[in-house]
PDB file of C-alpha atoms and ligand atoms in Angstrom:
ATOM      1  CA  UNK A   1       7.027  10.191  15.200  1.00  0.00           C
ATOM      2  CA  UNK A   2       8.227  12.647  17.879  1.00  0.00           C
ATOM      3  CA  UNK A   3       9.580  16.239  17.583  1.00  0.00           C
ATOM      4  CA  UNK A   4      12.421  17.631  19.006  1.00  0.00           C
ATOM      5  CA  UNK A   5      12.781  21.587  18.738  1.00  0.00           C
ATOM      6  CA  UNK A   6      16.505  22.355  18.638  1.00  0.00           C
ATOM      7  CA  UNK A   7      15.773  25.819  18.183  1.00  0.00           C
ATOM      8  CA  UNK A   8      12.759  27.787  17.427  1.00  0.00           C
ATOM      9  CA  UNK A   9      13.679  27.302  13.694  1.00  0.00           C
ATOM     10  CA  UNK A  10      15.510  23.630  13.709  1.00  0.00           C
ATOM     11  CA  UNK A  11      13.459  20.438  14.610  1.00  0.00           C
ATOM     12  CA  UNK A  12      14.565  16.809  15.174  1.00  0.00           C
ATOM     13  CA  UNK A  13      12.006  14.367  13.854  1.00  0.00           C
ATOM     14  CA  UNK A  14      12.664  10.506  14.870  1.00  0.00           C
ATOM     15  CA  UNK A  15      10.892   7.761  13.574  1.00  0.00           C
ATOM     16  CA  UNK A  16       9.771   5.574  16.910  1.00  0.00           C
ATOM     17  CA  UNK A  17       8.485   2.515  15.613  1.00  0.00           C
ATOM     18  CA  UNK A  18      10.321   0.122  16.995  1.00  0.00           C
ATOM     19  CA  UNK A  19      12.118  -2.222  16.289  1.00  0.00           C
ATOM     20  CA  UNK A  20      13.442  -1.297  12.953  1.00  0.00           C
ATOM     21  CA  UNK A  21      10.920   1.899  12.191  1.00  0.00           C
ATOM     22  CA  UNK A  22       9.106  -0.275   9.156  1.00  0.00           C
ATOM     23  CA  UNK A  23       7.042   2.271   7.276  1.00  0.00           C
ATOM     24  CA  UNK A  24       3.875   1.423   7.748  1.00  0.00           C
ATOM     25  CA  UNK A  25       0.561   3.357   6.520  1.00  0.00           C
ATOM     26  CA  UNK A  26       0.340   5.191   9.543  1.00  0.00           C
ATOM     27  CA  UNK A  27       4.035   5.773  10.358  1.00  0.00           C
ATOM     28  CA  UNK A  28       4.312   7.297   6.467  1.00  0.00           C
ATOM     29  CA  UNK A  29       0.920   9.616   7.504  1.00  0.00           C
ATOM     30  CA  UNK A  30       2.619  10.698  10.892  1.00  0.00           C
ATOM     31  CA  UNK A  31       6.044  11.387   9.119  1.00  0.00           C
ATOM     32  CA  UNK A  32       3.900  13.266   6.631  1.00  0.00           C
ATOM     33  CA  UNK A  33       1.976  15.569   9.144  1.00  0.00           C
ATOM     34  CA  UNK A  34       4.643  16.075  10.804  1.00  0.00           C
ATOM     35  CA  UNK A  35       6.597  18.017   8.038  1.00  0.00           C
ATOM     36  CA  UNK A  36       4.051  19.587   6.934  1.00  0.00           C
ATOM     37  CA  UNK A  37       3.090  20.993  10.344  1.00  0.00           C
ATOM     38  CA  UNK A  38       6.759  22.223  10.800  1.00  0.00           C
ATOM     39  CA  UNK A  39       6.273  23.913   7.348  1.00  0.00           C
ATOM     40  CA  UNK A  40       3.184  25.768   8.543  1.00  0.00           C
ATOM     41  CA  UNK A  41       5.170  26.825  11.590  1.00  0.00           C
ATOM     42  CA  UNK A  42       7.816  28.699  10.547  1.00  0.00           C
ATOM     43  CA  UNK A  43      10.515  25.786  11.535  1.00  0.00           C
ATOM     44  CA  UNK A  44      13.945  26.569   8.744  1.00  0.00           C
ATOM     45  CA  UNK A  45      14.948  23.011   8.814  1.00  0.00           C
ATOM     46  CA  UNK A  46      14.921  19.471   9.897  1.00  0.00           C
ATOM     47  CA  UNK A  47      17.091  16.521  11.184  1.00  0.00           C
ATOM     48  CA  UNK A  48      15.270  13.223   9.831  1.00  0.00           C
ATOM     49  CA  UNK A  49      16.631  10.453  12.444  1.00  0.00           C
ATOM     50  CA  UNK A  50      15.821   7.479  14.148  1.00  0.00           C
ATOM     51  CA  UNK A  51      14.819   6.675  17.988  1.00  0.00           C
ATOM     52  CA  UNK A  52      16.366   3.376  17.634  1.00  0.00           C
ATOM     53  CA  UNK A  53      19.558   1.481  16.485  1.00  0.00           C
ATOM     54  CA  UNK A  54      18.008   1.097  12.581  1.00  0.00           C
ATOM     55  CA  UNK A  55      17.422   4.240  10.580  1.00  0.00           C
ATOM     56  CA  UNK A  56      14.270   2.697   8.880  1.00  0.00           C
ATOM     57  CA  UNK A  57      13.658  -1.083   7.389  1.00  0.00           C
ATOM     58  CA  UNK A  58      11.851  -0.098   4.249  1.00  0.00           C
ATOM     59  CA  UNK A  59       7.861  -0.519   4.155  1.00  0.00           C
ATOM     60  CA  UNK A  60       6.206  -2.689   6.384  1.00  0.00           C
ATOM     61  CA  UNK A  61       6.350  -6.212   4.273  1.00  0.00           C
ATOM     62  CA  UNK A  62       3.985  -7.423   7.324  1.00  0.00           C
ATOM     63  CA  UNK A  63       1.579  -5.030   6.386  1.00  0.00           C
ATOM     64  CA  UNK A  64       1.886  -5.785   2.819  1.00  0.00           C
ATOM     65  CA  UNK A  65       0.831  -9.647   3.394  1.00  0.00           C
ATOM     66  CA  UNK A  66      -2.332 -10.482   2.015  1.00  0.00           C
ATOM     67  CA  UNK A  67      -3.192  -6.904   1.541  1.00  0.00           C
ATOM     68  CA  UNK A  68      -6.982  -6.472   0.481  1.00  0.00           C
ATOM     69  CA  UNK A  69      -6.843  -4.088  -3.271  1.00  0.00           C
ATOM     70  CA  UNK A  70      -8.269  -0.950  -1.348  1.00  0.00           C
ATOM     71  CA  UNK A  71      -5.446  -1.217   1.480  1.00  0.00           C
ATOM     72  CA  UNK A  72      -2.608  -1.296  -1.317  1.00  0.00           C
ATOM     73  CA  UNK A  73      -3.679   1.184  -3.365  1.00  0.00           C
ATOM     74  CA  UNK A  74      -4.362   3.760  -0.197  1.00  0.00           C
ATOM     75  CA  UNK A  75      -0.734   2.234   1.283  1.00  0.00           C
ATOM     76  CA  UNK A  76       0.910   3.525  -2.344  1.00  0.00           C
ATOM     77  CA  UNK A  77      -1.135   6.884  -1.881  1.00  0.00           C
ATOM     78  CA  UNK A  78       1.088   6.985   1.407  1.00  0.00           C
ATOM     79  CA  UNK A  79       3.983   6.469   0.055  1.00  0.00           C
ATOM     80  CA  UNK A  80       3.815   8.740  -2.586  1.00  0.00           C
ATOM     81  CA  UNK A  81       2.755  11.489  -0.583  1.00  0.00           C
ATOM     82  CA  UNK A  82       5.287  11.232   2.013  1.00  0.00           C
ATOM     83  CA  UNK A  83       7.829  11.248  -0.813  1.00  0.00           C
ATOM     84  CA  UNK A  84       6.683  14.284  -2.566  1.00  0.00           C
ATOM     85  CA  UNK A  85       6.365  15.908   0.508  1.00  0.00           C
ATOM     86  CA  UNK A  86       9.748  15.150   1.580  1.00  0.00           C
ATOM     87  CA  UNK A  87      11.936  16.021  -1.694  1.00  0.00           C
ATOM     88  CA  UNK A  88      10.025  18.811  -2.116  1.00  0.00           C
ATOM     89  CA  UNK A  89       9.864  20.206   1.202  1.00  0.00           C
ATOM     90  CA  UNK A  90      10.802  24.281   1.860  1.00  0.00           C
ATOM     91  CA  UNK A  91      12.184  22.893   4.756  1.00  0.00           C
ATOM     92  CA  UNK A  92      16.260  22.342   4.890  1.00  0.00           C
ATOM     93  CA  UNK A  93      15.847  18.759   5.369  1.00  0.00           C
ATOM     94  CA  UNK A  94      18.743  16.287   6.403  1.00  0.00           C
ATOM     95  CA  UNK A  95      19.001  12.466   7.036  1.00  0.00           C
ATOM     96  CA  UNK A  96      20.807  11.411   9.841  1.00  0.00           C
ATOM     97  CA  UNK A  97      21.604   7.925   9.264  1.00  0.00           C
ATOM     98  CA  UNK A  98      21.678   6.191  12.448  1.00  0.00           C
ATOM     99  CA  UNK A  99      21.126   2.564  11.872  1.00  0.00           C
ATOM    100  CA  UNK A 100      20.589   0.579   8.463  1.00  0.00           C
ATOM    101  CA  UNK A 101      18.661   2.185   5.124  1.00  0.00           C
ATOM    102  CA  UNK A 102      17.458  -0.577   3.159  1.00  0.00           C
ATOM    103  CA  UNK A 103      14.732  -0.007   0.709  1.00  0.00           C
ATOM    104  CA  UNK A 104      12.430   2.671   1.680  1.00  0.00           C
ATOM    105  CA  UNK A 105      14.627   3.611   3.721  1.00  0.00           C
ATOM    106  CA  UNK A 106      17.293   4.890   2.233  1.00  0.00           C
ATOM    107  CA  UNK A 107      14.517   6.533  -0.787  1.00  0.00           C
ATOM    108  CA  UNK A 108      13.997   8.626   2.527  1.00  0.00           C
ATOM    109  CA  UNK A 109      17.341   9.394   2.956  1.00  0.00           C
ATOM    110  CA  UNK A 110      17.718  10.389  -0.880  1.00  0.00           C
ATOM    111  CA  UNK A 111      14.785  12.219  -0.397  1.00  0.00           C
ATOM    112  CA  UNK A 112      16.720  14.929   2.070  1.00  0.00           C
ATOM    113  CA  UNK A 113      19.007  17.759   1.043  1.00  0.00           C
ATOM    114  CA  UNK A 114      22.091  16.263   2.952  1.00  0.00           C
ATOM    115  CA  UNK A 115      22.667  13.100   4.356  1.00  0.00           C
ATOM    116  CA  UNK A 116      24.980  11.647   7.088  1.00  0.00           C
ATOM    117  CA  UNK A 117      25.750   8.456   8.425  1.00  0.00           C
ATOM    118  CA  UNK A 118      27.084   6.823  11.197  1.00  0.00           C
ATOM    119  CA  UNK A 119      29.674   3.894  10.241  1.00  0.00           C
ATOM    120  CA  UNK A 120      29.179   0.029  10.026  1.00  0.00           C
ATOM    121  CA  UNK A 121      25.860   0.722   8.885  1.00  0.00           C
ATOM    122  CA  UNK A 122      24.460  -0.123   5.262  1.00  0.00           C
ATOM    123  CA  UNK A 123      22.901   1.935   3.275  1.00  0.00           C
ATOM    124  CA  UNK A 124      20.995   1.105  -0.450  1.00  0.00           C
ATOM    125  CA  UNK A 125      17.957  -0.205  -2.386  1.00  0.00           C
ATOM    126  CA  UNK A 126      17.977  -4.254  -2.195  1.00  0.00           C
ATOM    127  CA  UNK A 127      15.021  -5.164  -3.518  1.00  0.00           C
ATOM    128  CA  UNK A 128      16.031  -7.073  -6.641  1.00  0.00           C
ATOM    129  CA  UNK A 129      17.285  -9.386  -3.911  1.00  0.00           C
ATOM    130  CA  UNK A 130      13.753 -10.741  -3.288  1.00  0.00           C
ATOM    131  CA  UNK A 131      12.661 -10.426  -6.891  1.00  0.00           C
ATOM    132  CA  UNK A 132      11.064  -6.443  -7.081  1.00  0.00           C
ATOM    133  CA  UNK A 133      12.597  -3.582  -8.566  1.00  0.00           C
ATOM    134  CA  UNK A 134      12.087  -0.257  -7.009  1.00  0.00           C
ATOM    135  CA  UNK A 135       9.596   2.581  -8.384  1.00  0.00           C
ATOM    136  CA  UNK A 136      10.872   4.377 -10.600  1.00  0.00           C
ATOM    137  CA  UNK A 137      10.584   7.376  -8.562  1.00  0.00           C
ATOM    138  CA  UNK A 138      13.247   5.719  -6.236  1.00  0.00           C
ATOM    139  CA  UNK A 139      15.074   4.728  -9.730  1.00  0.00           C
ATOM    140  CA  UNK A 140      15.352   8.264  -9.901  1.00  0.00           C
ATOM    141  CA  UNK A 141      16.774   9.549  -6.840  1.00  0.00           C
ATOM    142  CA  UNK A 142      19.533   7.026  -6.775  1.00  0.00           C
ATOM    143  CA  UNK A 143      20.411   8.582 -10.437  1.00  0.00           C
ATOM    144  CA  UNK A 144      20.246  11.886  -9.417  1.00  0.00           C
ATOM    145  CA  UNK A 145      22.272  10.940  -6.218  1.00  0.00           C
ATOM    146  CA  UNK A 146      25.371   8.896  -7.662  1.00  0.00           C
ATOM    147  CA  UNK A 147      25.089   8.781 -11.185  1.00  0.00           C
ATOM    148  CA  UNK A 148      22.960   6.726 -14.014  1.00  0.00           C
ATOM    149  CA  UNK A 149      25.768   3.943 -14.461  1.00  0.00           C
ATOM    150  CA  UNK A 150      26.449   3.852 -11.082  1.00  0.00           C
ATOM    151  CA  UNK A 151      22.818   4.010 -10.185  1.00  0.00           C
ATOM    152  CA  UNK A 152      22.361   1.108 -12.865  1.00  0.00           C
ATOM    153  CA  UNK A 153      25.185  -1.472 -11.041  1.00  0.00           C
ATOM    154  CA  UNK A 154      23.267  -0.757  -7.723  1.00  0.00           C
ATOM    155  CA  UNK A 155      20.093  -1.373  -8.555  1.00  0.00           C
ATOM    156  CA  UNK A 156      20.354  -4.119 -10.801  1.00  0.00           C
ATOM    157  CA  UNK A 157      22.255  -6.221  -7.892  1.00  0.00           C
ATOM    158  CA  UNK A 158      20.754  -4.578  -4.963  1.00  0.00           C
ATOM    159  CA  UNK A 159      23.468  -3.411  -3.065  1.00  0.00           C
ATOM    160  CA  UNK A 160      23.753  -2.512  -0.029  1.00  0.00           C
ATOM    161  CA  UNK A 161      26.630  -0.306   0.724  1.00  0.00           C
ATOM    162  CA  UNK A 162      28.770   0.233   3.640  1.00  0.00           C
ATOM    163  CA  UNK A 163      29.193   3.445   5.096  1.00  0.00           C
ATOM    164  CA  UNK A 164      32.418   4.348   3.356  1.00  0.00           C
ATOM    165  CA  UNK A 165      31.440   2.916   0.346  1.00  0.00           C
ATOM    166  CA  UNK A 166      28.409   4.931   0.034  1.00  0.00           C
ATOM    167  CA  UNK A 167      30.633   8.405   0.935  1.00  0.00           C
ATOM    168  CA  UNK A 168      32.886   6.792  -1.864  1.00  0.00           C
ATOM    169  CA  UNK A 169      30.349   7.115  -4.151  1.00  0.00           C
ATOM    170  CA  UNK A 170      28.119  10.291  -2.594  1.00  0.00           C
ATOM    171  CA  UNK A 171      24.995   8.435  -1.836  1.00  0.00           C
ATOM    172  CA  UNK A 172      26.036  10.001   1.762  1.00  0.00           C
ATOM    173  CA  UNK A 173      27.597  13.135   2.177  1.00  0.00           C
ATOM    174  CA  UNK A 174      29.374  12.993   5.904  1.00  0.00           C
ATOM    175  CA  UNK A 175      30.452  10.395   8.212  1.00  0.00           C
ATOM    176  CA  UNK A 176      29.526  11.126  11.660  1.00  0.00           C
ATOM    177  CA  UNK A 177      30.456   8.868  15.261  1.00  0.00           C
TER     178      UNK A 177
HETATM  179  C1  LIG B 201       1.705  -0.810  -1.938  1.00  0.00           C
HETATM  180  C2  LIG B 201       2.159  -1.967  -2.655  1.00  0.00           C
HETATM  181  C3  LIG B 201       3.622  -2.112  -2.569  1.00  0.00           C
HETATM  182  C4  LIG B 201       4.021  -3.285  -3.358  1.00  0.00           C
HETATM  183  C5  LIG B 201       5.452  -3.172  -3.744  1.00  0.00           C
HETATM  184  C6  LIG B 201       5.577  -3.181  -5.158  1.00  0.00           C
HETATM  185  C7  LIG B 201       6.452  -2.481  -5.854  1.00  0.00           C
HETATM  186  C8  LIG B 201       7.554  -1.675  -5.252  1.00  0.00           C
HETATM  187  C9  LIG B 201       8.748  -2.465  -5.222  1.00  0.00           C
HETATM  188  C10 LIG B 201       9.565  -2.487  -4.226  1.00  0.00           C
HETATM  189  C11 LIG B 201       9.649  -1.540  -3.149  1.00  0.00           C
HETATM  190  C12 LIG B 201      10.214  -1.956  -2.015  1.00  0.00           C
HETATM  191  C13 LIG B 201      10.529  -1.000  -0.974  1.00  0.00           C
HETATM  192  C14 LIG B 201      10.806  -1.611   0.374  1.00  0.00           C
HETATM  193  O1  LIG B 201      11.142  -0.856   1.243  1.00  0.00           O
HETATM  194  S1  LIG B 201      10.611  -3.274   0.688  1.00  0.00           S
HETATM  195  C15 LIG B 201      11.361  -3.516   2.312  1.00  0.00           C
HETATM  196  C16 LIG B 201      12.791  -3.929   2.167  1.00  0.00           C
HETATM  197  N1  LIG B 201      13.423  -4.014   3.458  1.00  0.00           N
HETATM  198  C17 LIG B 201      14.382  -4.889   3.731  1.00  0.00           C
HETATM  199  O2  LIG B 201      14.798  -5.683   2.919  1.00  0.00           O
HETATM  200  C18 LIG B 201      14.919  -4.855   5.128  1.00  0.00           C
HETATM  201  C19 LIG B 201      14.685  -6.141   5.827  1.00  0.00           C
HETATM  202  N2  LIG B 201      15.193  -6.056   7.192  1.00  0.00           N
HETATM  203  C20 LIG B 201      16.504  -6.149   7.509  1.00  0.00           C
HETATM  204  O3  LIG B 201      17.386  -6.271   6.694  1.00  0.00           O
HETATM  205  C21 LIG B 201      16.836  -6.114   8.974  1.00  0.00           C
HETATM  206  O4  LIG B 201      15.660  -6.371   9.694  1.00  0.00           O
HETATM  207  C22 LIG B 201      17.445  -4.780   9.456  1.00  0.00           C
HETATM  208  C23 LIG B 201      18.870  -4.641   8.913  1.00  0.00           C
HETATM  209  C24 LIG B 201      16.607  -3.577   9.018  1.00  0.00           C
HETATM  210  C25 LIG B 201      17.513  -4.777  11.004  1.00  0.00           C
HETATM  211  O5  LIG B 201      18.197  -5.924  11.442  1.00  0.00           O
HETATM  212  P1  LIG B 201      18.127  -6.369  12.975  1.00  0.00           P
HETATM  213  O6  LIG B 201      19.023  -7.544  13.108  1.00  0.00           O
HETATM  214  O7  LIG B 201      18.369  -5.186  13.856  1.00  0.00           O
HETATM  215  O8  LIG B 201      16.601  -6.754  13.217  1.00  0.00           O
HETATM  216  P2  LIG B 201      15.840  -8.075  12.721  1.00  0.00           P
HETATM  217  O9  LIG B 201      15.988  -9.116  13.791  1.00  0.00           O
HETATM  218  O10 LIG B 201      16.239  -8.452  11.355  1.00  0.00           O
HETATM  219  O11 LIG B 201      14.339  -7.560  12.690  1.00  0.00           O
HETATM  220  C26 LIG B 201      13.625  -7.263  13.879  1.00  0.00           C
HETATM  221  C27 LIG B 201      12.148  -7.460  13.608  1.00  0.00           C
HETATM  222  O12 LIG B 201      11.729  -6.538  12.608  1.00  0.00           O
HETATM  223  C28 LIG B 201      11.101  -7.241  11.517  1.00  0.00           C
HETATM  224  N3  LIG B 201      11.349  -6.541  10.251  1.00  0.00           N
HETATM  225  C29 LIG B 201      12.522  -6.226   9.694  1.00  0.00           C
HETATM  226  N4  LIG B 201      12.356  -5.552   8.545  1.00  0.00           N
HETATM  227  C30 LIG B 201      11.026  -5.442   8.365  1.00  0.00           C
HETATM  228  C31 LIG B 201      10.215  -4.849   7.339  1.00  0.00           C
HETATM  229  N5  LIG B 201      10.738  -4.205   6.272  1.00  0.00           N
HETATM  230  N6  LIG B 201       8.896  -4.918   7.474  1.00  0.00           N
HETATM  231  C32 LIG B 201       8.324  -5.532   8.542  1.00  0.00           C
HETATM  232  N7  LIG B 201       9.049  -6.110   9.546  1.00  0.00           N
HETATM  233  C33 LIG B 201      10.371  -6.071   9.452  1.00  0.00           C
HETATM  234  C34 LIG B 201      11.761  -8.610  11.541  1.00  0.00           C
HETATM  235  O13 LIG B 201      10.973  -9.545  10.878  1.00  0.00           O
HETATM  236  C35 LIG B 201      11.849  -8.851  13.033  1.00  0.00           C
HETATM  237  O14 LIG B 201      10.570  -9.222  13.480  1.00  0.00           O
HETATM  238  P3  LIG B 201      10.406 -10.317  14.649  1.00  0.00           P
HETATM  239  O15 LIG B 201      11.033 -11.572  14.127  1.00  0.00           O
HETATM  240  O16 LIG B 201      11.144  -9.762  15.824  1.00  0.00           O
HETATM  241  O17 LIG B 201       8.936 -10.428  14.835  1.00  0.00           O
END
C-alpha cells in the first residue's frame, strides 16, 4: 500500500500488489494500518485507488488453496477488520475505480462514501458464478447501495456490471476518463 498526501488533510492510498491487487492477508492488514494511521493523523479524507490497470481482484483465491483451519479463520479476521474499518471510517473515504471490482473488490468500493469509475471497466459481486455466495455483510452493502430487489437480481446471477450500467443503477456515483 503506498500513500500519497494531496494535501495535509487529503491522502491517496493505492493498492500495489500487482498484478490485479488480490487481497491477500497482508495486503488487507496494510490497507488496514494504513487508514487507521491517517485517522490518527489528522488526514479529512481519502482517495482509495489502484497502482495498476485492475482496481482489486477480490481475495487472494491462491492464498485460499489448501488453507490450514488457523490461516482461514485469521484470513476472515482480516477481512472483517478491514471492512469495519473502512465503512466506518471518520475519514471521507472515496473509491476510485480504476480497473475491474469483482468480488472483494467492489465490497471495498461499497465500503467508501462515494465511488467513481473509469469506463469499460466492470464492477459487481460474481461469486455465485463459481458456486459461493457472498457474506452477508457484502449482501448488505449491495442492498444498501442499489436496492433489495435490485441487490437480489445481482447477486443471485453474479453480475458484473459495466460502467454505465452500474451509474444506471448507483452502485457508482461518477464516471471519470
Ligand atoms: C477465509 C475463508 C474465505 C472462504 C470464502 C467463503 C465464503 C465467502 C464467499 C465468497 C467471497 C468471495 C469474495 C472474493 O473476492 S472471491 C475472488 C473473486 N474474484 C474474481 O472472480 C476475479 C478473478 N479475476 C479476474 O476476473 C481477472 O483476473 C481480472 C478481471 C481481475 C483481471 O484480468 P486480467 O486479464 O487483467 O488479468 P488475468 O490474466 O486474469 O490475471 C493475472 C494474474 O492474476 C491472477 N489472479 C486473478 N484474480 C485473482 C484472485 N482473485 N486471486 C489470486 N490470483 C488472481 C491470475 O490467476 C493471473 O495469474 P498468473 O496466471 O499470471 O499467474
Amino acid at each position: 500500500v503506498t500513500v500519497e498526501m494531496k494535501s495535509s488533510k487529503v491522502a491517496i492510498v493505492r493498492m500495489n500488489r500487482p498484478p490485479v491487487n488480490a487481497l491477500s492477508k497482508d495486503l488487507m492488514h496494510g490497507l488496514r494500518r494504513t487508514i487507521c494511521d491517517l485517522e490518527d493523523n489528522d488526514v479529512k479524507g481519502i482517495v482509495l485507488t489502484s497502482s495498476s490497470k485492475v482496481f482489486c481482484a477480490g481475495l487472494d483465491l491462491a492464498e485460499l488453496l489448501n488453507p490450514t483451519q488457523e490461516f482461514v479463520s485469521s484470513f476472515w479476521k482480516e477481512l472483517q477488520g478491514l471492512w469495519i474499518t473502512l465503512y466506518s471510517s471518520r475519514l471521507v473515504t472515496v473509491a476510485a475505480v480504476n480497473g475491474a471490482a469483482p468480488a472483494a473488490g467492489c465490497m471495498l468500493a461499497l465500503s467508501c462514501d462515494y465511488r467513481m469509475m473509469s469506463s469499460k471497466n466492470v464492477i459487481g459481486m460474481n461469486e455465485t458464478k463459481f458456486g459461493l455466495f457472498p457474506p452477508p455483510w457484502f449482501v448488505e452493502l449491495m442492498a444498501d447501495t442499489v436496492g433489495r430487489r435490485k441487490a437480489e437480481m445481482l447477486l443471485l446471477q453474479g453480475t458484473l456490471l459495466s460502467t454505465e450500467d452500474a451509474l444506471a443503477c448507483g452502485m457508482i456515483d461518477q464516471i471519470v476518463e
